[in-house]
Coordinates of C-alpha atoms in Angstrom, one line a residue:
Chain M
M1 CA 290.8 -12.3 171.3
K2 CA 293.4 -13.5 173.7
E3 CA 294.1 -17.2 174.4
F4 CA 296.3 -19.2 176.7
T5 CA 296.7 -22.5 178.5
Y6 CA 297.3 -23.1 182.1
T7 CA 298.2 -26.2 184.1
I8 CA 296.4 -26.4 187.5
K9 CA 298.8 -26.5 190.4
D10 CA 296.3 -26.3 193.2
E11 CA 296.0 -29.7 195.0
V12 CA 292.2 -29.9 195.1
G13 CA 291.8 -28.8 191.4
L14 CA 289.3 -26.4 189.9
H15 CA 286.4 -26.6 192.3
A16 CA 285.2 -25.4 195.7
R17 CA 287.4 -22.8 197.1
P18 CA 290.0 -22.3 194.3
A19 CA 287.2 -22.3 191.6
N20 CA 285.3 -19.6 193.7
V21 CA 288.4 -17.4 193.9
V22 CA 289.1 -17.5 190.2
S23 CA 285.4 -17.2 189.2
K24 CA 285.1 -14.1 191.4
E25 CA 288.1 -12.6 189.8
A26 CA 286.6 -13.1 186.3
R27 CA 283.6 -11.1 187.2
K28 CA 285.8 -8.0 187.4
Y29 CA 286.0 -7.9 183.7
N30 CA 283.5 -7.1 181.0
S31 CA 285.1 -9.5 178.5
K32 CA 283.6 -13.0 178.0
I33 CA 286.1 -15.4 179.5
V34 CA 285.6 -19.0 178.5
V35 CA 287.6 -21.9 180.0
S36 CA 287.7 -25.3 178.3
F37 CA 288.8 -28.7 179.4
N38 CA 288.3 -32.2 178.2
G39 CA 285.9 -31.2 175.5
K40 CA 283.7 -29.2 177.9
T41 CA 283.5 -25.4 178.2
A42 CA 282.4 -23.0 180.9
E43 CA 282.2 -19.3 181.4
L44 CA 284.8 -18.5 184.0
R45 CA 282.4 -16.1 185.9
K46 CA 279.9 -18.9 186.5
L47 CA 281.0 -21.0 189.4
M48 CA 278.7 -24.0 188.8
Q49 CA 279.9 -24.3 185.2
V50 CA 283.5 -24.0 186.2
M51 CA 283.2 -26.6 188.9
S52 CA 281.4 -29.0 186.6
L53 CA 284.4 -29.2 184.3
G54 CA 286.0 -31.5 186.9
A55 CA 289.5 -30.2 186.2
R56 CA 292.0 -31.5 188.7
C57 CA 295.6 -30.8 189.7
G58 CA 297.9 -31.3 186.8
D59 CA 295.2 -30.8 184.2
E60 CA 295.7 -28.3 181.4
I61 CA 292.9 -25.8 180.8
K62 CA 292.5 -23.5 177.9
I63 CA 291.3 -19.9 178.5
V64 CA 289.9 -17.6 175.8
I65 CA 289.2 -14.0 176.6
E66 CA 287.1 -11.9 174.2
G67 CA 285.8 -8.3 174.7
E68 CA 286.6 -4.7 175.2
D69 CA 289.0 -5.1 178.2
E70 CA 290.6 -8.4 176.9
D71 CA 294.2 -7.0 177.0
K72 CA 293.8 -6.0 180.6
A73 CA 292.1 -9.2 181.6
F74 CA 294.8 -11.2 179.9
E75 CA 297.6 -9.3 181.5
E76 CA 296.1 -9.6 185.0
L77 CA 294.6 -13.1 184.9
V78 CA 297.7 -15.0 184.1
P79 CA 299.6 -13.9 187.1
F80 CA 296.4 -14.2 189.2
L81 CA 296.1 -17.9 188.2
E82 CA 299.7 -18.5 189.0
E83 CA 299.1 -17.2 192.4
N84 CA 295.8 -18.8 193.2
L85 CA 295.3 -22.0 191.1
Chain U
M1 CA 269.5 -53.5 223.1
K2 CA 270.3 -53.6 219.4
V3 CA 273.6 -53.6 217.7
F4 CA 274.0 -52.0 214.2
K5 CA 277.1 -52.6 212.2
G6 CA 278.5 -49.9 210.0
D7 CA 281.9 -48.3 208.9
P8 CA 284.1 -46.6 211.3
I9 CA 285.0 -43.2 209.8
A10 CA 286.4 -41.5 212.9
K11 CA 287.8 -43.2 215.9
G12 CA 286.7 -43.0 219.6
I13 CA 283.8 -44.0 221.7
A14 CA 280.8 -41.9 222.8
M15 CA 277.4 -42.4 224.3
G16 CA 274.4 -40.2 224.5
K17 CA 270.9 -39.5 223.3
M18 CA 270.5 -39.5 219.5
F19 CA 269.3 -36.3 217.8
F20 CA 268.2 -37.1 214.3
L21 CA 268.3 -34.4 211.8
H22 CA 265.1 -34.7 209.6
E23 CA 265.1 -33.2 206.2
P24 CA 262.3 -30.7 205.7
E25 CA 259.1 -32.1 204.1
E26 CA 258.6 -31.6 200.4
N27 CA 255.5 -29.4 201.1
A28 CA 254.9 -26.4 198.9
S29 CA 254.0 -23.3 200.5
S30 CA 250.2 -23.0 200.8
V31 CA 250.0 -19.5 199.5
K32 CA 251.2 -19.1 196.0
G33 CA 251.3 -15.8 194.3
G34 CA 252.0 -14.9 190.6
P35 CA 255.5 -15.2 189.0
D36 CA 256.5 -11.7 190.1
E37 CA 255.4 -12.2 193.6
E38 CA 257.2 -15.6 193.9
W39 CA 260.4 -14.1 192.3
Q40 CA 260.3 -11.4 194.9
R41 CA 259.9 -14.0 197.7
F42 CA 262.9 -15.9 196.3
L43 CA 265.0 -12.8 196.2
K44 CA 264.2 -12.0 199.8
A45 CA 264.8 -15.5 201.0
S46 CA 268.1 -15.4 199.1
E47 CA 269.1 -12.3 200.9
K48 CA 268.4 -13.8 204.2
A49 CA 270.3 -17.0 203.3
M50 CA 273.3 -14.9 202.4
D51 CA 273.1 -13.2 205.8
Q52 CA 273.0 -16.6 207.6
L53 CA 275.9 -17.8 205.5
N54 CA 277.9 -14.7 206.3
G55 CA 277.3 -15.3 210.0
L56 CA 278.3 -19.0 209.7
Y57 CA 281.5 -17.9 207.8
E58 CA 282.4 -15.5 210.6
K59 CA 281.6 -18.0 213.3
T60 CA 283.6 -20.8 211.6
A61 CA 286.5 -18.5 210.9
A62 CA 286.6 -17.5 214.5
E63 CA 286.2 -20.9 216.1
L64 CA 288.1 -23.1 213.6
S65 CA 289.9 -21.5 210.8
E66 CA 289.4 -19.4 207.7
E67 CA 290.2 -22.5 205.6
E68 CA 287.3 -24.5 207.1
A69 CA 285.0 -21.4 206.8
A70 CA 285.8 -21.2 203.1
I71 CA 283.1 -23.7 202.4
F72 CA 280.4 -21.1 203.3
E73 CA 282.0 -18.6 200.9
V74 CA 281.6 -21.2 198.2
H75 CA 278.0 -21.6 199.3
M76 CA 277.3 -17.9 198.9
A77 CA 278.9 -18.0 195.5
L78 CA 276.8 -21.0 194.4
M79 CA 273.7 -19.2 195.7
E80 CA 274.5 -16.2 193.4
D81 CA 275.5 -18.4 190.5
E82 CA 273.7 -17.0 187.4
D83 CA 273.0 -20.5 186.0
F84 CA 271.4 -21.5 189.3
T85 CA 269.3 -18.3 189.6
D86 CA 268.3 -18.4 185.9
A87 CA 267.0 -21.9 186.5
I88 CA 264.9 -20.9 189.4
R89 CA 263.6 -17.9 187.6
E90 CA 262.6 -20.1 184.6
N91 CA 260.8 -22.5 187.0
I92 CA 258.9 -19.6 188.6
E93 CA 258.0 -18.1 185.2
S94 CA 256.6 -21.5 184.2
G95 CA 254.2 -21.2 187.1
M96 CA 256.0 -22.9 190.0
E97 CA 255.9 -21.7 193.6
A98 CA 259.3 -20.3 194.8
S99 CA 260.2 -23.2 197.1
A100 CA 259.4 -25.8 194.4
A101 CA 261.3 -23.8 191.9
V102 CA 264.4 -23.9 194.1
S103 CA 263.9 -27.5 194.8
E104 CA 263.8 -28.5 191.2
A105 CA 266.8 -26.4 190.2
G106 CA 268.8 -27.7 193.2
A107 CA 268.0 -31.3 192.4
R108 CA 269.1 -30.8 188.7
F109 CA 272.4 -29.2 189.6
S110 CA 273.2 -31.6 192.5
E111 CA 272.4 -34.5 190.1
M112 CA 275.0 -33.1 187.7
F113 CA 277.7 -33.3 190.4
S114 CA 276.8 -36.6 191.9
Q115 CA 277.2 -38.2 188.5
M116 CA 280.8 -37.1 188.1
D117 CA 283.4 -39.7 188.6
D118 CA 285.6 -37.8 191.0
E119 CA 284.9 -38.3 194.6
Y120 CA 285.7 -34.7 195.6
M121 CA 283.3 -33.5 192.9
R122 CA 280.5 -35.7 194.2
E123 CA 280.8 -34.1 197.5
R124 CA 279.9 -30.8 195.9
A125 CA 276.4 -32.3 195.3
V126 CA 276.0 -32.1 199.1
D127 CA 276.9 -28.4 199.0
I128 CA 274.1 -27.7 196.5
K129 CA 271.6 -29.7 198.5
D130 CA 272.7 -27.6 201.5
I131 CA 272.0 -24.3 199.9
T132 CA 268.8 -25.6 198.4
I133 CA 267.5 -26.7 201.8
R134 CA 268.5 -23.4 203.4
L135 CA 266.5 -21.5 200.8
K136 CA 263.5 -23.8 201.1
N137 CA 263.6 -23.6 204.9
I138 CA 263.5 -19.8 204.8
L139 CA 260.6 -19.9 202.1
N140 CA 258.6 -22.3 204.2
G141 CA 259.3 -20.6 207.5
I142 CA 261.2 -23.6 209.0
E143 CA 263.5 -22.7 211.8
D144 CA 267.1 -23.9 211.8
I145 CA 267.7 -26.9 214.0
S146 CA 269.4 -26.4 217.3
V147 CA 270.7 -29.0 219.6
K148 CA 270.1 -28.1 223.2
E149 CA 271.8 -30.9 225.1
P150 CA 274.9 -32.9 224.4
S151 CA 273.8 -35.4 221.7
V152 CA 274.9 -38.0 219.2
I153 CA 273.9 -36.5 215.9
G154 CA 272.2 -38.8 213.4
A155 CA 271.5 -37.9 209.7
G156 CA 271.1 -39.4 206.3
E157 CA 274.1 -37.4 205.4
L158 CA 275.4 -34.5 207.2
R159 CA 275.7 -31.1 205.5
P160 CA 278.5 -28.8 206.6
S161 CA 276.3 -25.9 207.5
Q162 CA 274.2 -28.2 209.7
T163 CA 277.1 -29.1 211.8
M164 CA 278.6 -25.7 212.0
Q165 CA 275.4 -24.2 213.2
M166 CA 275.4 -26.5 216.3
D167 CA 277.2 -25.7 219.4
R168 CA 280.4 -27.8 219.3
K169 CA 280.1 -28.6 223.0
M170 CA 276.8 -30.4 222.2
L171 CA 278.4 -32.8 219.7
L172 CA 279.2 -36.2 221.0
G173 CA 279.5 -38.1 217.8
F174 CA 278.0 -38.7 214.4
V175 CA 276.0 -41.5 213.0
T176 CA 275.0 -41.4 209.3
R177 CA 273.7 -43.5 206.6
Y178 CA 275.9 -42.1 203.9
G179 CA 279.4 -40.6 203.9
A180 CA 282.8 -42.0 203.2
S181 CA 286.0 -41.4 205.1
N182 CA 286.7 -38.2 203.2
S183 CA 283.1 -36.9 203.6
H184 CA 282.5 -33.6 205.5
T185 CA 281.2 -35.8 208.4
A186 CA 284.4 -37.8 208.7
I187 CA 286.7 -34.8 208.4
L188 CA 284.8 -32.7 210.8
A189 CA 284.6 -35.6 213.3
R190 CA 288.3 -36.2 213.2
N191 CA 289.0 -32.5 213.6
L192 CA 286.7 -32.3 216.6
G193 CA 288.1 -35.6 218.0
I194 CA 284.7 -37.3 218.2
P195 CA 283.7 -40.7 216.8
A196 CA 281.7 -41.2 213.6
V197 CA 280.2 -44.3 212.1
S198 CA 278.5 -44.4 208.7
G199 CA 276.6 -47.0 206.7
I200 CA 273.9 -47.3 209.3
D201 CA 270.7 -47.7 207.2
D202 CA 268.3 -47.5 210.1
V203 CA 269.7 -44.5 211.7
K204 CA 266.4 -42.7 211.4
D205 CA 264.7 -45.1 213.7
L206 CA 267.2 -44.4 216.4
D207 CA 266.0 -40.8 216.9
G208 CA 265.7 -40.1 220.7
A209 CA 267.2 -43.5 221.6
F210 CA 270.3 -43.7 224.0
V211 CA 273.1 -45.0 221.9
I212 CA 276.7 -46.0 222.1
I213 CA 279.0 -45.2 219.1
D214 CA 282.0 -47.4 218.8
G215 CA 284.2 -45.6 216.3
E216 CA 286.8 -48.3 216.7
E217 CA 284.8 -51.1 215.4
G218 CA 282.2 -49.2 213.5
K219 CA 279.2 -50.2 215.7
V220 CA 276.2 -48.4 217.0
I221 CA 274.3 -49.9 220.0
S222 CA 270.9 -48.6 220.8
E223 CA 269.4 -48.9 224.3
P224 CA 272.4 -50.8 225.6
D225 CA 272.0 -52.7 228.9
E226 CA 273.7 -51.8 232.1
E227 CA 276.5 -54.2 231.5
T228 CA 277.3 -53.0 228.0
I229 CA 277.3 -49.4 229.2
R230 CA 279.7 -50.2 232.0
E231 CA 281.9 -52.1 229.5
Y232 CA 282.1 -49.1 227.2
E233 CA 282.7 -46.6 230.0
E234 CA 285.6 -48.7 231.0
R235 CA 286.9 -49.0 227.5
S236 CA 286.5 -45.3 226.9
A237 CA 288.4 -44.4 230.0
K238 CA 291.1 -47.0 229.1
I239 CA 291.4 -45.6 225.6
K240 CA 291.9 -42.2 226.9
A241 CA 294.5 -43.2 229.4
Q242 CA 296.3 -45.4 227.0
K243 CA 296.4 -42.6 224.4
E244 CA 297.8 -40.1 226.8
E245 CA 300.4 -42.5 228.0
L246 CA 301.5 -43.6 224.5
L247 CA 301.7 -40.0 223.2
K248 CA 304.5 -39.3 225.6
L249 CA 306.6 -41.7 223.4
K250 CA 305.9 -39.8 220.2
D251 CA 309.3 -38.3 219.8
E252 CA 311.3 -40.8 221.7
K253 CA 314.0 -43.0 220.1
T254 CA 313.3 -46.8 219.8
V255 CA 316.0 -48.2 222.0
T256 CA 315.9 -51.2 224.4
K257 CA 317.2 -51.1 228.0
S258 CA 320.5 -52.6 226.9
G259 CA 320.9 -50.1 224.1
R260 CA 319.9 -52.0 221.1
S261 CA 318.1 -49.8 218.6
I262 CA 315.8 -50.3 215.7
K263 CA 313.9 -47.7 213.5
L264 CA 310.1 -47.8 213.6
Y265 CA 308.6 -46.8 210.2
A266 CA 305.0 -46.6 209.1
N267 CA 303.2 -48.4 206.2
V268 CA 301.0 -46.0 204.3
D269 CA 298.2 -46.9 201.9
D270 CA 297.2 -43.5 200.7
I271 CA 298.7 -40.0 200.6
D272 CA 295.6 -38.7 202.5
D273 CA 296.9 -40.6 205.6
M274 CA 300.1 -38.5 205.8
E275 CA 298.7 -36.4 208.6
L276 CA 298.0 -39.5 210.6
V277 CA 301.5 -40.8 210.0
K278 CA 303.0 -37.5 211.2
E279 CA 301.1 -37.8 214.4
S280 CA 301.9 -41.5 214.8
G281 CA 305.5 -41.1 216.0
A282 CA 306.8 -42.9 212.9
E283 CA 310.6 -42.3 212.2
G284 CA 309.9 -42.6 208.5
V285 CA 307.7 -44.3 205.9
G286 CA 308.9 -47.8 205.3
L287 CA 306.3 -48.7 202.7
L288 CA 304.3 -46.2 200.7
R289 CA 302.0 -48.5 198.6
S290 CA 301.8 -46.5 195.4
E291 CA 298.9 -48.5 194.1
F292 CA 296.4 -46.0 195.7
L293 CA 296.6 -43.4 192.9
Y294 CA 295.9 -46.1 190.3
L295 CA 293.1 -47.7 192.3
K296 CA 291.3 -44.5 192.8
S297 CA 291.1 -43.3 189.2
S298 CA 289.3 -44.6 186.2
D299 CA 292.3 -44.3 183.9
Y300 CA 296.1 -44.2 184.2
P301 CA 297.1 -41.4 186.4
S302 CA 299.3 -38.7 184.7
E303 CA 303.0 -38.2 185.6
E304 CA 302.0 -34.9 187.0
E305 CA 299.4 -36.4 189.3
L306 CA 301.8 -39.0 190.5
F307 CA 304.6 -36.4 191.1
K308 CA 302.4 -34.2 193.1
A309 CA 301.4 -37.0 195.4
Y310 CA 305.0 -38.2 195.9
R311 CA 306.3 -34.7 196.3
K312 CA 303.6 -34.1 199.0
A313 CA 304.7 -37.3 200.9
A314 CA 308.3 -36.3 200.7
E315 CA 307.7 -32.7 201.8
E316 CA 305.4 -33.7 204.7
M317 CA 307.9 -36.2 206.1
A318 CA 311.2 -34.4 205.4
P319 CA 313.8 -34.9 206.6
K320 CA 312.5 -38.3 207.5
E321 CA 312.8 -41.1 204.9
V322 CA 309.9 -42.1 202.6
I323 CA 310.2 -45.5 200.9
I324 CA 308.0 -45.6 197.8
R325 CA 307.3 -49.1 196.5
T326 CA 306.6 -49.1 192.9
L327 CA 303.4 -50.4 191.5
D328 CA 302.4 -53.8 192.9
I329 CA 299.3 -54.7 190.7
G330 CA 298.2 -58.2 189.8
A331 CA 297.3 -61.2 191.9
D332 CA 294.7 -60.0 194.5
K333 CA 295.0 -56.4 193.4
Q334 CA 293.2 -55.9 190.1
I335 CA 292.4 -52.7 188.2
D336 CA 289.9 -52.7 185.3
Y337 CA 291.6 -50.3 183.0
F338 CA 294.9 -52.4 183.1
N339 CA 293.0 -55.0 181.1
L340 CA 295.0 -57.8 182.6
E341 CA 294.2 -61.3 181.2
K342 CA 292.7 -63.8 183.6
E343 CA 295.4 -66.1 184.9
E344 CA 295.2 -69.6 186.2
N345 CA 297.6 -68.8 189.0
P346 CA 297.7 -65.0 189.6
A347 CA 299.8 -65.1 192.7
M348 CA 302.6 -66.5 190.5
G349 CA 301.7 -64.5 187.4
L350 CA 302.2 -61.2 185.7
R351 CA 302.3 -59.0 188.8
A352 CA 304.3 -56.2 190.4
I353 CA 307.8 -55.7 188.9
R354 CA 307.0 -58.2 186.1
L355 CA 304.1 -56.2 184.9
C356 CA 306.1 -53.0 185.1
L357 CA 309.0 -54.4 183.1
K358 CA 306.5 -55.8 180.5
R359 CA 304.9 -52.4 180.2
P360 CA 307.8 -49.9 180.2
E361 CA 305.5 -46.9 179.5
L362 CA 303.6 -47.5 182.6
F363 CA 306.8 -48.0 184.6
R364 CA 308.6 -45.0 183.1
T365 CA 305.8 -42.6 184.0
Q366 CA 305.9 -43.7 187.6
L367 CA 309.7 -43.7 187.8
R368 CA 309.9 -40.2 186.2
A369 CA 307.4 -39.0 188.9
I370 CA 309.2 -40.5 191.8
L371 CA 312.7 -39.2 190.6
R372 CA 311.3 -35.8 190.1
A373 CA 310.0 -35.9 193.7
T374 CA 313.4 -36.9 195.1
A375 CA 314.3 -33.1 194.9
Y376 CA 311.8 -32.4 197.7
G377 CA 312.7 -34.7 200.5
N378 CA 314.3 -38.0 201.5
I379 CA 312.9 -40.5 199.0
S380 CA 313.9 -44.1 198.5
I381 CA 312.5 -46.4 195.9
M382 CA 311.7 -50.0 196.4
F383 CA 310.8 -52.7 193.8
P384 CA 308.4 -55.5 194.6
M385 CA 308.6 -59.3 193.7
I386 CA 312.3 -59.5 192.7
I387 CA 313.7 -62.9 192.1
S388 CA 317.0 -62.3 190.4
T389 CA 319.9 -59.9 190.0
K390 CA 318.9 -59.6 186.3
E391 CA 315.8 -57.7 187.2
V392 CA 317.8 -55.4 189.5
D393 CA 320.3 -54.7 186.7
M394 CA 317.4 -53.9 184.3
I395 CA 315.8 -51.5 186.8
K396 CA 319.1 -49.7 187.6
D397 CA 319.8 -49.2 183.8
L398 CA 316.3 -47.8 183.5
L399 CA 316.8 -45.5 186.5
E400 CA 320.1 -44.2 185.2
D401 CA 318.4 -43.6 181.8
I402 CA 315.5 -41.6 183.3
K403 CA 317.7 -39.7 185.5
K404 CA 319.7 -38.5 182.5
E405 CA 316.6 -37.7 180.6
L406 CA 315.2 -35.6 183.5
V407 CA 318.5 -33.8 184.0
S408 CA 318.7 -33.0 180.3
E409 CA 315.1 -31.5 180.5
G410 CA 316.3 -29.3 183.3
S411 CA 314.4 -31.1 186.1
E412 CA 316.2 -31.5 189.4
V413 CA 316.9 -35.0 190.7
G414 CA 317.9 -35.4 194.3
E415 CA 319.8 -38.2 196.2
F416 CA 317.9 -41.4 196.6
K417 CA 318.4 -44.9 197.8
T418 CA 317.2 -48.0 196.0
G419 CA 316.1 -51.2 197.5
I420 CA 314.0 -54.3 196.9
M421 CA 311.3 -56.3 198.6
V422 CA 312.5 -59.8 199.7
E423 CA 309.3 -61.7 199.5
T424 CA 310.1 -64.7 197.4
P425 CA 312.2 -67.7 198.5
A426 CA 314.4 -67.0 195.4
A427 CA 315.3 -63.5 196.7
V428 CA 316.1 -65.1 200.1
I429 CA 318.5 -67.7 198.6
M430 CA 320.1 -64.9 196.3
S431 CA 320.2 -62.4 199.1
E432 CA 323.9 -62.1 199.2
E433 CA 324.2 -61.3 195.5
L434 CA 321.2 -59.1 195.6
S435 CA 322.5 -57.1 198.6
E436 CA 325.6 -56.2 196.5
K437 CA 323.4 -54.2 194.1
V438 CA 321.0 -52.3 196.4
D439 CA 321.1 -50.1 199.5
F440 CA 318.3 -51.8 201.4
F441 CA 316.0 -54.8 201.6
S442 CA 312.5 -54.8 203.0
I443 CA 311.1 -58.3 203.9
G444 CA 307.5 -58.6 202.9
T445 CA 306.5 -61.4 205.3
N446 CA 303.0 -61.9 204.0
D447 CA 304.1 -63.0 200.6
L448 CA 307.2 -64.6 201.8
T449 CA 305.2 -66.8 204.1
Q450 CA 302.8 -67.7 201.4
Y451 CA 305.5 -68.6 198.9
T452 CA 307.7 -70.4 201.3
L453 CA 305.0 -72.5 202.8
A454 CA 303.0 -72.8 199.5
I455 CA 299.9 -72.0 201.5
D456 CA 297.3 -69.6 200.3
R457 CA 296.4 -67.6 203.4
Q458 CA 292.9 -66.6 202.1
N459 CA 292.0 -70.4 202.0
K460 CA 290.4 -71.1 205.5
D461 CA 290.6 -74.8 205.0
L462 CA 294.3 -74.6 205.3
G463 CA 294.4 -73.2 208.7
D464 CA 295.6 -76.4 210.3
F465 CA 298.7 -76.4 208.2
F466 CA 299.5 -72.7 208.5
D467 CA 302.0 -71.5 211.0
A468 CA 302.8 -67.7 211.0
H469 CA 306.0 -68.5 213.0
H470 CA 307.0 -71.4 210.8
P471 CA 310.8 -72.0 211.3
A472 CA 311.3 -71.9 207.5
V473 CA 310.1 -68.4 207.4
L474 CA 312.0 -67.2 210.5
R475 CA 315.1 -68.9 209.2
S476 CA 314.7 -67.2 205.8
I477 CA 314.5 -63.8 207.5
E478 CA 317.6 -64.6 209.5
T479 CA 319.5 -65.7 206.4
T480 CA 318.5 -62.6 204.6
V481 CA 319.7 -60.3 207.4
K482 CA 323.0 -62.1 207.7
N483 CA 323.7 -62.0 204.0
A484 CA 322.6 -58.4 203.6
H485 CA 324.8 -57.2 206.5
K486 CA 327.9 -58.6 204.7
N487 CA 327.4 -55.9 202.1
N488 CA 326.2 -53.2 204.5
C489 CA 322.7 -53.5 203.1
I490 CA 320.0 -52.3 205.5
V491 CA 317.2 -54.7 206.3
G492 CA 313.6 -53.8 207.2
I493 CA 310.5 -55.8 207.7
C494 CA 307.2 -54.5 206.3
G495 CA 304.8 -57.4 206.5
E496 CA 302.4 -58.3 209.3
L497 CA 305.1 -60.1 211.3
G498 CA 306.7 -56.6 211.8
S499 CA 304.1 -55.7 214.4
D500 CA 303.9 -59.2 216.0
I501 CA 305.4 -58.4 219.5
T502 CA 306.1 -62.0 220.2
L503 CA 308.8 -61.8 217.5
T504 CA 310.2 -58.4 218.3
D505 CA 312.9 -59.9 220.5
F506 CA 313.9 -62.3 217.7
F507 CA 314.1 -59.4 215.2
L508 CA 316.3 -57.4 217.6
D509 CA 318.5 -60.4 218.2
I510 CA 319.2 -61.1 214.5
G511 CA 319.9 -57.4 213.8
V512 CA 316.9 -56.2 211.8
D513 CA 317.4 -52.5 211.2
E514 CA 313.9 -51.3 210.8
L515 CA 310.3 -52.3 211.3
S516 CA 307.5 -50.8 209.2
V517 CA 304.0 -51.2 210.6
S518 CA 300.6 -49.6 210.6
P519 CA 300.8 -46.1 212.0
S520 CA 298.3 -46.9 214.7
K521 CA 300.7 -49.6 216.1
I522 CA 303.9 -47.6 216.2
L523 CA 303.6 -46.1 219.7
E524 CA 302.5 -49.5 221.2
L525 CA 305.4 -51.2 219.5
R526 CA 307.8 -48.6 220.7
K527 CA 306.6 -49.0 224.3
H528 CA 307.2 -52.7 224.0
I529 CA 310.7 -52.3 222.7
I530 CA 311.8 -49.6 225.2
A531 CA 310.7 -52.0 228.0
S532 CA 312.6 -54.9 226.7
E533 CA 316.3 -55.8 227.4

């Protein structure tokens, strides 16, 4: 299991376009990727769930990756978020 | 002729026939197959919807920009969302017809978003409705709406795909029942440069009627008489001509014929208005009312949120100056979560700088955010409701302390100027001493007038006693400028008097350095000043 936190830098927060970009990326991996914020959790691959977290710019989200390709997902996802969220 | 009053959400004037976009009826398809058959129907409809969205994406990307097209990418992703399709599948398996199954799932998900306390998130409910209706239309064989002649578009609320499907040349303006100033409708209207009015409850009844949209005053007039039409045609032509004339002054300096110069700055209520300010011809921001972030949220905004907003303002205006006024809460501006006690006399109570000094944590968070943002542009900080040098000393110590703290944390702090609002008679009387301690003054004429004359401007019964140009107020302004200039302290005016052109000459005469007014008034004021001696 891999775990990390990330502070959202995108101005509009984790919904609409940025949420879609990140959610799409998560679907590349077989691992289960769960993002949690403010007591709520969402599977990163599911856009509606991700958007319903209501995480905004400056909020800190926690991401847990579990599965066969978790190392790869962890290594690639961190820079991807830095770039896109 | 009938006049409807609503809220102006995009400026301009337009007239034409109203085309009302009816929502499809809630009629289930008459032929209903078994669950397998209905699921296949849904899959087929979904495929067709994806094709349509793809087309809309391409069209929008080509005509507007990829950024504006991105909404349709989101729609495609929402349509494929597993939770959404699972819900539809469950509905179908429980015996529902495909279109009803979509309808129920869509309602459930859009309800979830419309209950969130973030305005941007609530807008997502409209996106879900949009995809739901698209799917239902396909399932029920309803064609997409197309506007064939130039029309004023009416709707309960406009969905982005509806407007993008239309030929832009056919859009004269929007009239809706719902939709705030940051709704899809408003943003689109402003981008297209057409007027929009929302808050018209009876918009549905106007279908087919000839209407005038007045995006300046937020009015819609149905079946206007000849005279009204002529009046609006004239106004529309005038607005256009004036706009073009004024726009020529956008990058001009504000100097009179005899060479006297003054800076024209903009007052800003919300960071969302920065675009408007940039277009307004302002030479800087003279008053960024920092209350907006506090008024918008349901709890104290974080340092990070504040920092982002201030940084954005600084970056957008750079190298021009942005004067941020620290929190001015209390009196007529109340916020629930501040839990302020009810006061007998709030105008003279725990407000503005007094509240900030009494609640150091609140003040510290804001000051840290502002100081961090100084590294990204030309920021100045201004403090409201000052009455003595003691407060200024306290503030300066605090600023020094925070600056050290930030530097020790490794944050960069840029150069910044400090100033105070002169809006109490005490500050006027003490202006010489105060001006030794700060870089600039900004005279808040609204409060200064109220406190000097001891007249509550909201009280209509006092109208006979009130005089906006009372010599006591004008003399106070003059005294303040004279005293400040002894210490090379810059003086601006940021209240309503700033845009009062009958006083502009007086301000130029006494040597006011800067006037800060509403962005929409800058070019007019510049025109006036350039034409004066």
